[in-house]
CSV table of C-alpha atoms in Angstrom, one decimal:
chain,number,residue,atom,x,y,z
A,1,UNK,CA,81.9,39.6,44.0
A,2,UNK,CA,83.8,42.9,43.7
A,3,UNK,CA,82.6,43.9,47.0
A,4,UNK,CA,84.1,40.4,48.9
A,5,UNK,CA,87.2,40.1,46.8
A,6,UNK,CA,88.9,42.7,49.5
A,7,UNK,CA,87.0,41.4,52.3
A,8,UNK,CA,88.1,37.4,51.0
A,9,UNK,CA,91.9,38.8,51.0
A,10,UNK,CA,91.7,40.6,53.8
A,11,UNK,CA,90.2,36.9,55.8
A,12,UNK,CA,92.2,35.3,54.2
A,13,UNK,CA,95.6,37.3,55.8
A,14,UNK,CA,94.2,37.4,59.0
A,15,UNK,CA,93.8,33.8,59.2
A,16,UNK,CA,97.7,33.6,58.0
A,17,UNK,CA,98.4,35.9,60.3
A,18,UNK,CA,96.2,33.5,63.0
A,19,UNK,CA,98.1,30.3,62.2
A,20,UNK,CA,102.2,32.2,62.5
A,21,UNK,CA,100.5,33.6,66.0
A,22,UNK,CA,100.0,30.5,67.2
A,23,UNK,CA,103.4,28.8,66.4
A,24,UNK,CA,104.3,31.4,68.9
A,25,UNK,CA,102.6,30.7,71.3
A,26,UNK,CA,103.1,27.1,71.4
A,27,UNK,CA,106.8,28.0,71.5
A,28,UNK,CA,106.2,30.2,74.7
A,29,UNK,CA,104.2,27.3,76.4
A,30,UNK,CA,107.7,25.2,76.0
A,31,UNK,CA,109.8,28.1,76.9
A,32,UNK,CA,111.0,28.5,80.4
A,33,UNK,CA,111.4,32.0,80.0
A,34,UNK,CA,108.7,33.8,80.9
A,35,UNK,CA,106.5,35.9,78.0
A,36,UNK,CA,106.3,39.5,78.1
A,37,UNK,CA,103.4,41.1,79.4
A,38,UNK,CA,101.0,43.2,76.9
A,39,UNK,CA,100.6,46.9,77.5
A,40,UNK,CA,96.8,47.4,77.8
A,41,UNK,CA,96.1,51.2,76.0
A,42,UNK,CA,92.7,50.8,75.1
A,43,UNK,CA,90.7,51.0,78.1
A,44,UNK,CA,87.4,52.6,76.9
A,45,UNK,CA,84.4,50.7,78.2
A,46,UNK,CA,86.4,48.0,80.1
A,47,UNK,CA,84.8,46.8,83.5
A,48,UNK,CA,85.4,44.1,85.8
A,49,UNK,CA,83.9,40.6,85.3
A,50,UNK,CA,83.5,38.1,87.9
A,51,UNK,CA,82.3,34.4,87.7
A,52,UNK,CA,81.3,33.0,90.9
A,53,UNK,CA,82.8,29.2,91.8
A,54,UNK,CA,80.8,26.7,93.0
A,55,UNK,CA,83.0,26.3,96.3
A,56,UNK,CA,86.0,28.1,97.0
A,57,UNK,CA,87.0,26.0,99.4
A,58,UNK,CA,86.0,22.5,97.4
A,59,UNK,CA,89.0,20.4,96.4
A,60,UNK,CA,87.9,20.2,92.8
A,61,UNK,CA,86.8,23.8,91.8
A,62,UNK,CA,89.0,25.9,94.8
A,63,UNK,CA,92.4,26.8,93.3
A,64,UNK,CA,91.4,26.4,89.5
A,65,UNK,CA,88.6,28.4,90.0
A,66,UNK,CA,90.4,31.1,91.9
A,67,UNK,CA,92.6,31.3,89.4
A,68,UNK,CA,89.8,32.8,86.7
A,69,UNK,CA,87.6,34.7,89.1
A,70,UNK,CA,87.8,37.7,88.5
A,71,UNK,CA,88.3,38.5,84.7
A,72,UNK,CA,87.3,41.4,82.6
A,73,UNK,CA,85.0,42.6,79.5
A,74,UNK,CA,83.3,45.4,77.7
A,75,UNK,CA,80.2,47.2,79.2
A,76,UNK,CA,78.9,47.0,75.2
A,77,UNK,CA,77.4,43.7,76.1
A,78,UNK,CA,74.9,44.5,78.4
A,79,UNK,CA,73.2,46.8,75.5
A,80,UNK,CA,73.6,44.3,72.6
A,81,UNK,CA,72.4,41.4,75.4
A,82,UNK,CA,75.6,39.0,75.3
A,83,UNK,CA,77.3,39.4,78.6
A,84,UNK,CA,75.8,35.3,78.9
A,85,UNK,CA,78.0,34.3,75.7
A,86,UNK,CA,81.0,36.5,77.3
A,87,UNK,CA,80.4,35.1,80.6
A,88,UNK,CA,80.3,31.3,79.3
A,89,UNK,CA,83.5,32.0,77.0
A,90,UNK,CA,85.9,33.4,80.3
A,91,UNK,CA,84.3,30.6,82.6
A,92,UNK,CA,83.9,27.3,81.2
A,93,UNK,CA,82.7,24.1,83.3
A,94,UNK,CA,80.0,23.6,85.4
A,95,UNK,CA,82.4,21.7,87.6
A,96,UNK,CA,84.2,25.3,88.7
A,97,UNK,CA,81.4,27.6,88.4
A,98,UNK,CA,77.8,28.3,89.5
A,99,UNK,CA,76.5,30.2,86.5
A,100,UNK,CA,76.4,33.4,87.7
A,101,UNK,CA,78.5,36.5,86.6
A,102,UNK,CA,78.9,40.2,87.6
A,103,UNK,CA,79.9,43.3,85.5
A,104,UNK,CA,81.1,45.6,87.5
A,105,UNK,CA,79.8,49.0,86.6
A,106,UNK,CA,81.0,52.1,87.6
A,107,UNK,CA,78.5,54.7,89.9
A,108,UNK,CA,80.1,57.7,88.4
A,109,UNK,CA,79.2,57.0,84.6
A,110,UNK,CA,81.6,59.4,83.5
A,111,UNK,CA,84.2,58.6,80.4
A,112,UNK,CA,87.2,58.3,82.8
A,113,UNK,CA,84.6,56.2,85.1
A,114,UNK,CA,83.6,54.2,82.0
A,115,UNK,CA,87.3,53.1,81.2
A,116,UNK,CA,88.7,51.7,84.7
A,117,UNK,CA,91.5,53.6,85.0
A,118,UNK,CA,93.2,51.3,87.4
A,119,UNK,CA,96.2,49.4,86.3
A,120,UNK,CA,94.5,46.4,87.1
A,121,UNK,CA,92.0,46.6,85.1
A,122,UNK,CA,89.4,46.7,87.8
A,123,UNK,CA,87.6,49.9,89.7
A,124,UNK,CA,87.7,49.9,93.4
A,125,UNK,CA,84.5,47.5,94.6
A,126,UNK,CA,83.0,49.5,96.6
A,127,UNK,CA,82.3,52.0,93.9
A,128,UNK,CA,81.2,49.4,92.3
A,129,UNK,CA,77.2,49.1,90.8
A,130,UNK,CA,77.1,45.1,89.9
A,131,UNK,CA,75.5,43.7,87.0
A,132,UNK,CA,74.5,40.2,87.7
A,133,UNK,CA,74.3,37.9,84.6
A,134,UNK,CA,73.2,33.9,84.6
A,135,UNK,CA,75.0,31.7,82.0
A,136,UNK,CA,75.8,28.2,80.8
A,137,UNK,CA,79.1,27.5,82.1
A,138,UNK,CA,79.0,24.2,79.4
A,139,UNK,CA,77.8,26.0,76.4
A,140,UNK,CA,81.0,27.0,75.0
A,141,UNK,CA,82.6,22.7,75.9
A,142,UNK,CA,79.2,21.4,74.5
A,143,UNK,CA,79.0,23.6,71.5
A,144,UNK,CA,82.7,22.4,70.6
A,145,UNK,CA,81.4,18.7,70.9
A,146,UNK,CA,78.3,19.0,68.5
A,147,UNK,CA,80.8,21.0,65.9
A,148,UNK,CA,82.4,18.0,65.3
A,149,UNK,CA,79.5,16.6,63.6
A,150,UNK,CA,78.0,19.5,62.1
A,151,UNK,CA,78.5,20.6,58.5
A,152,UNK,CA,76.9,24.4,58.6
A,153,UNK,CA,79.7,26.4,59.2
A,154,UNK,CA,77.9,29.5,58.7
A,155,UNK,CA,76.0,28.8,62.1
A,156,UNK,CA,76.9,31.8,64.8
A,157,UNK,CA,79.4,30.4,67.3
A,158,UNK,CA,79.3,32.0,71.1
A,159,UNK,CA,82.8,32.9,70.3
A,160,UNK,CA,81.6,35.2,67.1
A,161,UNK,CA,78.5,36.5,69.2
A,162,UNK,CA,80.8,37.4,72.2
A,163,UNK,CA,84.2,38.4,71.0
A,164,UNK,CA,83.4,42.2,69.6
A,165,UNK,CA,82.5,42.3,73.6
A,166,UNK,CA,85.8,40.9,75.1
A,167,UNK,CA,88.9,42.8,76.1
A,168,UNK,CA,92.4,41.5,76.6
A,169,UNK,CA,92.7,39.6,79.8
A,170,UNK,CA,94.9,41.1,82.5
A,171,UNK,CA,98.5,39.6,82.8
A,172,UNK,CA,98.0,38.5,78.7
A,173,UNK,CA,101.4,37.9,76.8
A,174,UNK,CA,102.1,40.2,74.3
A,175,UNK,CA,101.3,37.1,71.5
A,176,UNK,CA,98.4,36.6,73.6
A,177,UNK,CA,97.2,39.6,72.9
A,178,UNK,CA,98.2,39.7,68.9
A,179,UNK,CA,96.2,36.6,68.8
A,180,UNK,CA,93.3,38.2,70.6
A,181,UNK,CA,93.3,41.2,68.2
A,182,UNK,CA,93.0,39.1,65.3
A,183,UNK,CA,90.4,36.9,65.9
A,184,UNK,CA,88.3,39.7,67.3
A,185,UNK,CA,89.2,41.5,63.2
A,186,UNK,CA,88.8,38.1,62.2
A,187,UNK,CA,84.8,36.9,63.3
A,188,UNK,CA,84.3,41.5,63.2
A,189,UNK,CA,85.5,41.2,59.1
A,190,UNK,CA,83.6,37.9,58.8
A,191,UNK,CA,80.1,39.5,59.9
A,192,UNK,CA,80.9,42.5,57.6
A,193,UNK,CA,81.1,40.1,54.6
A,194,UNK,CA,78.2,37.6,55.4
A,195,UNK,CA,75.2,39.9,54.1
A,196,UNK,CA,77.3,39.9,51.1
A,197,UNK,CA,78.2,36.3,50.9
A,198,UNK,CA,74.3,35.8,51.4
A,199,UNK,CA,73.3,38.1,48.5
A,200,UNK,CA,75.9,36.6,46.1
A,201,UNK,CA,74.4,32.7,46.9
A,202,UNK,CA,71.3,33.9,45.9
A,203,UNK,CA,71.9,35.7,43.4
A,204,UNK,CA,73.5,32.6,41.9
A,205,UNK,CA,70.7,30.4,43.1
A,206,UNK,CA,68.3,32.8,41.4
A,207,UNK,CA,70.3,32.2,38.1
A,208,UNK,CA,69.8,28.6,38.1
A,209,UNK,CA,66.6,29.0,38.7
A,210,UNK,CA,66.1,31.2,35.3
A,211,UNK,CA,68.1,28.7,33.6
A,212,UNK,CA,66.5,25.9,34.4
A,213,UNK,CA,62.7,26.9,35.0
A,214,UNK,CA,61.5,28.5,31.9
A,215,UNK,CA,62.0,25.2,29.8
A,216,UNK,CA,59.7,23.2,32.0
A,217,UNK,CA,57.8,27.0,32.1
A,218,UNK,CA,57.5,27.5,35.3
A,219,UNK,CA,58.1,31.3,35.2
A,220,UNK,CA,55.1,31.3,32.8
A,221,UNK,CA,54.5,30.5,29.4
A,222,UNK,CA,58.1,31.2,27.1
A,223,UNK,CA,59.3,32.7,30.9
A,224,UNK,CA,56.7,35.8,30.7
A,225,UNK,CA,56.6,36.2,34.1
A,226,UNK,CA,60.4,36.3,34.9
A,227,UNK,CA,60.8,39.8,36.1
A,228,UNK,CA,58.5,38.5,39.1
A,229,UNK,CA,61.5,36.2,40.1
A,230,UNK,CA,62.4,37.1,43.9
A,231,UNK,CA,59.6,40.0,44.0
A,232,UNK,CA,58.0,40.0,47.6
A,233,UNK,CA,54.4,41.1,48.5
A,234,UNK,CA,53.1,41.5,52.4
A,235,UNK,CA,49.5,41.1,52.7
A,236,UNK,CA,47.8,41.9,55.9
A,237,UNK,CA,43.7,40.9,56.0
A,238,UNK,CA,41.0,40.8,58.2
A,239,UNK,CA,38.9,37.3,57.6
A,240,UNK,CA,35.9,36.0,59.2
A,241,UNK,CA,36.9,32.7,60.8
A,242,UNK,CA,34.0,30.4,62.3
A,243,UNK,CA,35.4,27.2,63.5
A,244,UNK,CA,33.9,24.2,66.2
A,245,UNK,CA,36.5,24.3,68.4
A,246,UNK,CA,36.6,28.3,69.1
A,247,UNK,CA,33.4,31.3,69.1
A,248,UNK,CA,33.4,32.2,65.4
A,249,UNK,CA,35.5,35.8,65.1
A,250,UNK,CA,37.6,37.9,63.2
A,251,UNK,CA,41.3,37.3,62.9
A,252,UNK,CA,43.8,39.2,61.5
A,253,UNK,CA,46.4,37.1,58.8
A,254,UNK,CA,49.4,38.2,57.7
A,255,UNK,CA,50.4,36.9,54.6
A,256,UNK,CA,53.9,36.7,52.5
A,257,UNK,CA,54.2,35.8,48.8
A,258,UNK,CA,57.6,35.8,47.5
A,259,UNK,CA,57.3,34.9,43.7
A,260,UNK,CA,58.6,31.4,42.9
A,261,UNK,CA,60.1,31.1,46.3
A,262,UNK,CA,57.9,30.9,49.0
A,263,UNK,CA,54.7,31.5,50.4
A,264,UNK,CA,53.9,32.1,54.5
A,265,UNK,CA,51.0,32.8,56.7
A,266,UNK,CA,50.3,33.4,59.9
C-alpha cells in the first residue's frame, strides 16, 4: 500500500489533468479560430506509418481515407510485436482500409536515420526499407462495443498495448498533443502499478483465507500447516503411460502444486 499511494496520486492527477484537457479541446472544435500547431522535439525512433485504403478512388473510402494515409509511429513496436494494435488504433474501419500497414524504416540505421529528421515527420520514400504489417481495421470499434458490457476493467485495451508505441500525429494542436502526453503517462503509470495492485489483492485474499480456513481446519489441524499458505512446488516426472488408444510410452508431466490454491498438470 505504501508503494501505490504515490502511484494512486499520481493516476489520480493525471486523470484530472485528462478531464481539464479535454474541455479544451471541445472548446477548439467550436472555435473558428484555428488551434495552434505542436512543436514536435522528440523525434527519436519516429518513422512513417501508412495504412493502405481499400480504393482511393471509391466514393465511400477515397477522400476520408486520404485524409489518414499516411500517419506516423515508433519503430519500438516492431520489437515488442504491436505495430497491429498501433496500426488498428490510427486506421479504424474496414469500410476505409484494407488491413495492411507499412513502417517505414530507414536503410541507413543510424541515430539521425532512426529519428526522421524531416519536418514532416516522414524520410524521403525512396530511402525507405518498408515494414509491412496486417491488422484488424475493426478491433479498436468492436472492442469499444463489447466494453459496454463488460465489467473487468483490468482487461488490456489495444489502446494500453499500443500507446507507449505512438508518437504525436503531424499537424496535432498543441492540446492535442497535452492530451496525447498524458494518456501515454497515464496507461505507462497504470502498468507500473498493476504488479503491485495484483500483489496487494492477494495478499488480502490470502488474509481471508487465514481468517477464515483454520476454523473449519483446512490449513491443518489448529492451522499447523499455515506457513504452506501460497508456497509453490514444480514437479517435472517421467511416467510410464500405457493406454488403448495410443502405443504404451513414456511421457514427460509437469506438475504445479500451489498449497491451498491450486493444483495443475500437464
Amino acid at each position: 500500500e505504501a508503494v501505490l499511494k504515490p502511484m494512486q496520486e499520481a493516476l489520480e492527477a493525471k486523470s484530472k489533468a485528462l478531464k481539464a484537457i479535454s474541455a479544451k479541446l471541445q472548446k477548439d472544435a467550436g472555435s473558428k479560430k484555428k488551434p495552434k500547431l505542436a512543436k514536435i522535439v522528440n523525434r527519436v525512433g519516429r518513422v512513417p506509418l501508412r495504412c493502405f485504403p481499400l480504393s482511393l478512388d471509391s466514393v465511400e473510402a477515397g477522400q476520408e481515407a486520404k485524409a489518414i494515409l499516411d500517419q506516423a509511429a515508433n519503430a519500438s513496436c516492431i520489437e515488442a510485436e504491436v505495430c497491429a494494435f498501433v496500426c488498428s488504433m490510427l486506421c479504424q474501419s474496414s469500410r476505409l482500409f484494407n488491413g495492411t500497414c507499412a513502417l517505414g524504416l530507414p536503410l541507413d540505421m543510424t541515430p539521425d536515420a532512426k529519428g526522421g529528421q524531416e519536418e514532416s515527420g516522414t524520410a524521403e520514400v525512396a530511402k525507405l526499407d518498408w515494414y509491412y504489417v496486417e491488422f484488424d481495421p475493426d478491433a479498436v470499434p468492436v472492442e469499444q462495443y463489447y466494453a459496454r458490457y463488460q465489467r473487468n476493467s483490468n482487461v488490456p485495451t489495444i489502446e494500453s498495448v499500443s500507446i507507449a508505441h505512438m508518437v504525436i500525429p503531424d499537424g496535432a494542436s498543441v492540446n492535442e498533443a497535452e492530451a496525447f502526453l498524458l494518456r501515454q503517462g497515464f496507461y505507462r503509470l497504470s502498468a507500473e502499478a498493476q504488479p503491485f495492485y495484483e500483489r496487494l489483492g492477494y495478499s488480502q485474499h490470502s488474509l481471508k483465507l487465514l481468517e477464515h480456513q483454520p476454523v473449519a481446519d483446512a490449513l491443518g489441524p489448529g492451522g499447523v500447516y499455515h506457513t504452506l499458505m501460497g508456497e509453490c512446488l514444480n514437479i517435472t516426472q517421467e511416467q510410464y503411460v500405457g493406454t488403448t488408444a495410443v502405443r504404451e510410452q513414456w511421457h514427460t508431466f509437469h506438475y504445479d502444486l500451489c498449497f491451498f490454491r491450486y493444483t495443475t498438470q500437464y
